[in-house]
Amino acid sequence: MATTATGGSADAAPRVSVLGLGAMGSAIARTFVERGYRTTVWNRNAAKSAPLVDAGASAAATAAEAAEAGPLVVVCLLDGAAVDAVLGSVEGSVAGRVLVNLTSGSPAQARAYAEWAAERGAGYIDGKIMGDPPYVGTPNVMFSFSGSRGAFEAHESALKELGTIAYHGTDAGAAAVEFMAQVAVGYELLIGFLHTLRLVHAEGVDVQEFTGRVAASMAGYPPLLASMGKAVKTGEYGPDLGSLNVQAALMDDMIAHRESLGVEAVRMREVKKLMDRRIADGHGGQGFSSLFELLPPRG
Ligand code: NDP
């Protein structure tokens, strides 16, 4: 009798189908194969199935055939347009199955796919990935899930094979909300960091050495973020980073320094404007987190 990588009977091994074999879908399919899952794969360009078939997967001729192969159907495609195209070709094959869509996209798309699946008798879990394909199957990739709780619990052990997982609730859009917000924090932080490297570079400071010092000072941020989160949630704004009265006094110098070097100062000017408004409203004793009160949408 054939055996799986984990030593069990291949016939008893759980089945999973993976639709989409780009860099990420291939890493996902390979992880399932290596963990002993009977894995059926499909890709628009069929040539991408070959290395997975060599590793032990079965290739389906069509997306519909792949979807019919087992109870768990993982979809990992480029974008919403690709998902729309592929779902259109499997709509007669998904009843009674659970779709796990790991394609990056918006909360609204996720909610629409959940509705689409429910109308066809399928369970739907939306998933969003933070991490790189080579690390799939290790704790270094974060998978956020949301959607049907029953479907998630039924397939949790399979999903855990892929990395660190978190379930964000029954709203199918919740994983995308988490993903969009986490990615936004990264981009907003990192574009500010790059502008500051311009400033450091313009002053003739070694940017790599400066980056090392910034990395060390980042250790102070987790407690600050925690206290800001609490302040925003409760509306009780202590003087985090100092009082706004003191912080605002520094801002004109920071803006002038950047402008003297030709470095972008648009965000600093926005911060100063918000501080001035908050101070004018009589809140100069509060801290940086209190600027939240002025950011749209309010209420
Ligand atoms: P790739 O570009 O490597 O693969 C894209 C996949 O989508 C291929 O399988 C491609 O098929 C398929 N595809 C594109 N358009 C269509 C279509 N119209 N119909 C059918 N299939 C289509 O992307 P990745 O695998 O890297 O990314 C997949 C998803 O994972 C994306 O949403 C991405 O944001 C997300 N992700 C990726 C990460 C990464 O580091 N790679 C990290 C985190 C998330 P074909 O081979 O035939 O072109």
Tab-separated table of N, CA and C and ligand atoms in Angstrom, residues 20-25 42-45 48 76-79 81-82 85-86 102-104 129-133, ligand 1:
chain	number	residue	atom	x	y	z
A	20	GLY	N	-4.264	27.467	-9.272
A	20	GLY	CA	-3.334	28.590	-9.387
A	20	GLY	C	-1.972	28.161	-8.905
A	21	LEU	N	-1.025	28.081	-9.841
A	21	LEU	CA	0.318	27.592	-9.502
A	21	LEU	C	1.372	28.626	-9.875
A	22	GLY	N	1.124	29.878	-9.475
A	22	GLY	CA	2.173	30.881	-9.566
A	22	GLY	C	3.174	30.597	-8.452
A	23	ALA	N	3.978	31.607	-8.123
A	23	ALA	CA	4.991	31.410	-7.081
A	23	ALA	C	4.340	30.977	-5.767
A	24	MET	N	3.234	31.637	-5.414
A	24	MET	CA	2.610	31.349	-4.124
A	24	MET	C	1.793	30.054	-4.165
A	25	GLY	N	0.984	29.901	-5.214
A	25	GLY	CA	0.167	28.685	-5.310
A	25	GLY	C	1.034	27.435	-5.381
A	42	TRP	N	-4.187	22.547	-10.529
A	42	TRP	CA	-4.572	23.057	-11.846
A	42	TRP	C	-3.984	24.455	-12.006
A	43	ASN	N	-3.550	24.753	-13.217
A	43	ASN	CA	-3.092	26.102	-13.552
A	43	ASN	C	-3.473	26.410	-14.991
A	44	ARG	N	-3.779	27.696	-15.256
A	44	ARG	CA	-4.151	28.081	-16.628
A	44	ARG	C	-3.069	27.644	-17.609
A	45	ASN	N	-1.836	27.979	-17.317
A	45	ASN	CA	-0.709	27.490	-18.107
A	45	ASN	C	-0.299	26.137	-17.508
A	48	LYS	N	2.990	24.605	-15.619
A	48	LYS	CA	3.429	24.852	-14.232
A	48	LYS	C	3.067	23.708	-13.291
A	76	CYS	N	-5.422	30.352	-5.419
A	76	CYS	CA	-4.394	31.379	-5.213
A	76	CYS	C	-3.971	31.907	-6.581
A	77	LEU	N	-4.589	33.007	-6.978
A	77	LEU	CA	-4.381	33.579	-8.304
A	77	LEU	C	-3.876	35.006	-8.172
A	78	LEU	N	-3.611	35.620	-9.323
A	78	LEU	CA	-2.999	36.951	-9.304
A	78	LEU	C	-3.867	38.003	-8.625
A	79	ASP	N	-5.138	38.061	-9.036
A	79	ASP	CA	-5.995	39.150	-8.557
A	79	ASP	C	-7.471	38.789	-8.741
A	81	ALA	N	-9.656	39.724	-10.913
A	81	ALA	CA	-10.082	39.398	-12.282
A	81	ALA	C	-9.797	37.930	-12.576
A	82	ALA	N	-8.654	37.435	-12.108
A	82	ALA	CA	-8.312	36.020	-12.317
A	82	ALA	C	-9.264	35.118	-11.535
A	85	ALA	N	-12.546	34.899	-13.308
A	85	ALA	CA	-12.472	34.024	-14.489
A	85	ALA	C	-12.513	32.553	-14.073
A	86	VAL	N	-11.754	32.213	-13.029
A	86	VAL	CA	-11.667	30.797	-12.640
A	86	VAL	C	-12.960	30.351	-11.944
A	102	LEU	N	-7.091	32.459	-1.367
A	102	LEU	CA	-5.905	33.113	-0.796
A	102	LEU	C	-5.373	34.227	-1.689
A	103	THR	N	-6.175	34.639	-2.667
A	103	THR	CA	-5.768	35.713	-3.570
A	103	THR	C	-5.890	37.053	-2.856
A	104	SER	N	-4.889	37.915	-2.994
A	104	SER	CA	-4.978	39.240	-2.375
A	104	SER	C	-6.133	40.016	-2.992
A	129	ILE	N	-2.383	36.472	2.767
A	129	ILE	CA	-1.051	35.954	3.097
A	129	ILE	C	-0.078	37.101	3.313
A	130	MET	N	0.666	37.023	4.397
A	130	MET	CA	1.790	37.948	4.578
A	130	MET	C	3.061	37.114	4.746
A	131	GLY	N	3.912	37.177	3.734
A	131	GLY	CA	5.137	36.388	3.776
A	131	GLY	C	5.510	35.972	2.364
A	132	ASP	N	6.657	35.340	2.241
A	132	ASP	CA	7.185	34.995	0.920
A	132	ASP	C	7.043	33.505	0.639
A	133	PRO	N	6.860	33.156	-0.660
A	133	PRO	CA	6.647	31.742	-1.020
A	133	PRO	C	7.661	30.747	-0.422
B	1	NDP	P1	2.161	34.814	-9.826
B	1	NDP	O1	2.210	35.983	-10.743
B	1	NDP	O2	3.403	34.019	-9.616
B	1	NDP	O3	1.016	33.800	-10.315
B	1	NDP	C1	-0.224	34.306	-10.725
B	1	NDP	C2	-1.177	33.156	-10.930
B	1	NDP	O4	-2.453	33.670	-11.326
B	1	NDP	C3	-0.721	32.152	-11.994
B	1	NDP	O5	-1.143	30.878	-11.611
B	1	NDP	C4	-1.496	32.659	-13.214
B	1	NDP	O6	-1.694	31.669	-14.183
B	1	NDP	C5	-2.810	32.993	-12.551
B	1	NDP	N1	-3.649	33.866	-13.347
B	1	NDP	C6	-3.473	35.180	-13.636
B	1	NDP	N2	-4.485	35.642	-14.391
B	1	NDP	C7	-5.313	34.585	-14.609
B	1	NDP	C8	-6.534	34.417	-15.301
B	1	NDP	N3	-7.132	35.452	-15.929
B	1	NDP	N4	-7.118	33.196	-15.316
B	1	NDP	C9	-6.536	32.148	-14.677
B	1	NDP	N5	-5.379	32.240	-13.976
B	1	NDP	C10	-4.781	33.455	-13.943
B	1	NDP	O7	1.591	35.363	-8.433
B	1	NDP	P2	1.791	34.722	-6.976
B	1	NDP	O8	1.573	33.264	-7.025
B	1	NDP	O9	3.075	35.224	-6.415
B	1	NDP	O10	0.632	35.442	-6.181
B	1	NDP	C11	-0.660	34.852	-6.079
B	1	NDP	C12	-1.432	35.628	-5.016
B	1	NDP	O11	-0.734	35.516	-3.765
B	1	NDP	C13	-1.551	37.125	-5.343
B	1	NDP	O12	-2.846	37.586	-5.021
B	1	NDP	C14	-0.498	37.750	-4.442
B	1	NDP	O13	-0.818	39.091	-4.061
B	1	NDP	C15	-0.551	36.806	-3.232
B	1	NDP	N6	0.675	36.889	-2.459
B	1	NDP	C16	1.878	36.655	-3.092
B	1	NDP	C17	3.051	36.816	-2.374
B	1	NDP	C18	4.387	36.584	-3.036
B	1	NDP	O14	5.396	36.946	-2.431
B	1	NDP	N7	4.455	35.983	-4.200
B	1	NDP	C19	3.039	37.222	-0.957
B	1	NDP	C20	1.717	37.367	-0.381
B	1	NDP	C21	0.579	37.238	-1.136
B	1	NDP	P3	-0.623	31.488	-15.396
B	1	NDP	O15	0.540	30.754	-14.806
B	1	NDP	O16	-1.380	30.704	-16.401
B	1	NDP	O17	-0.259	32.878	-15.866
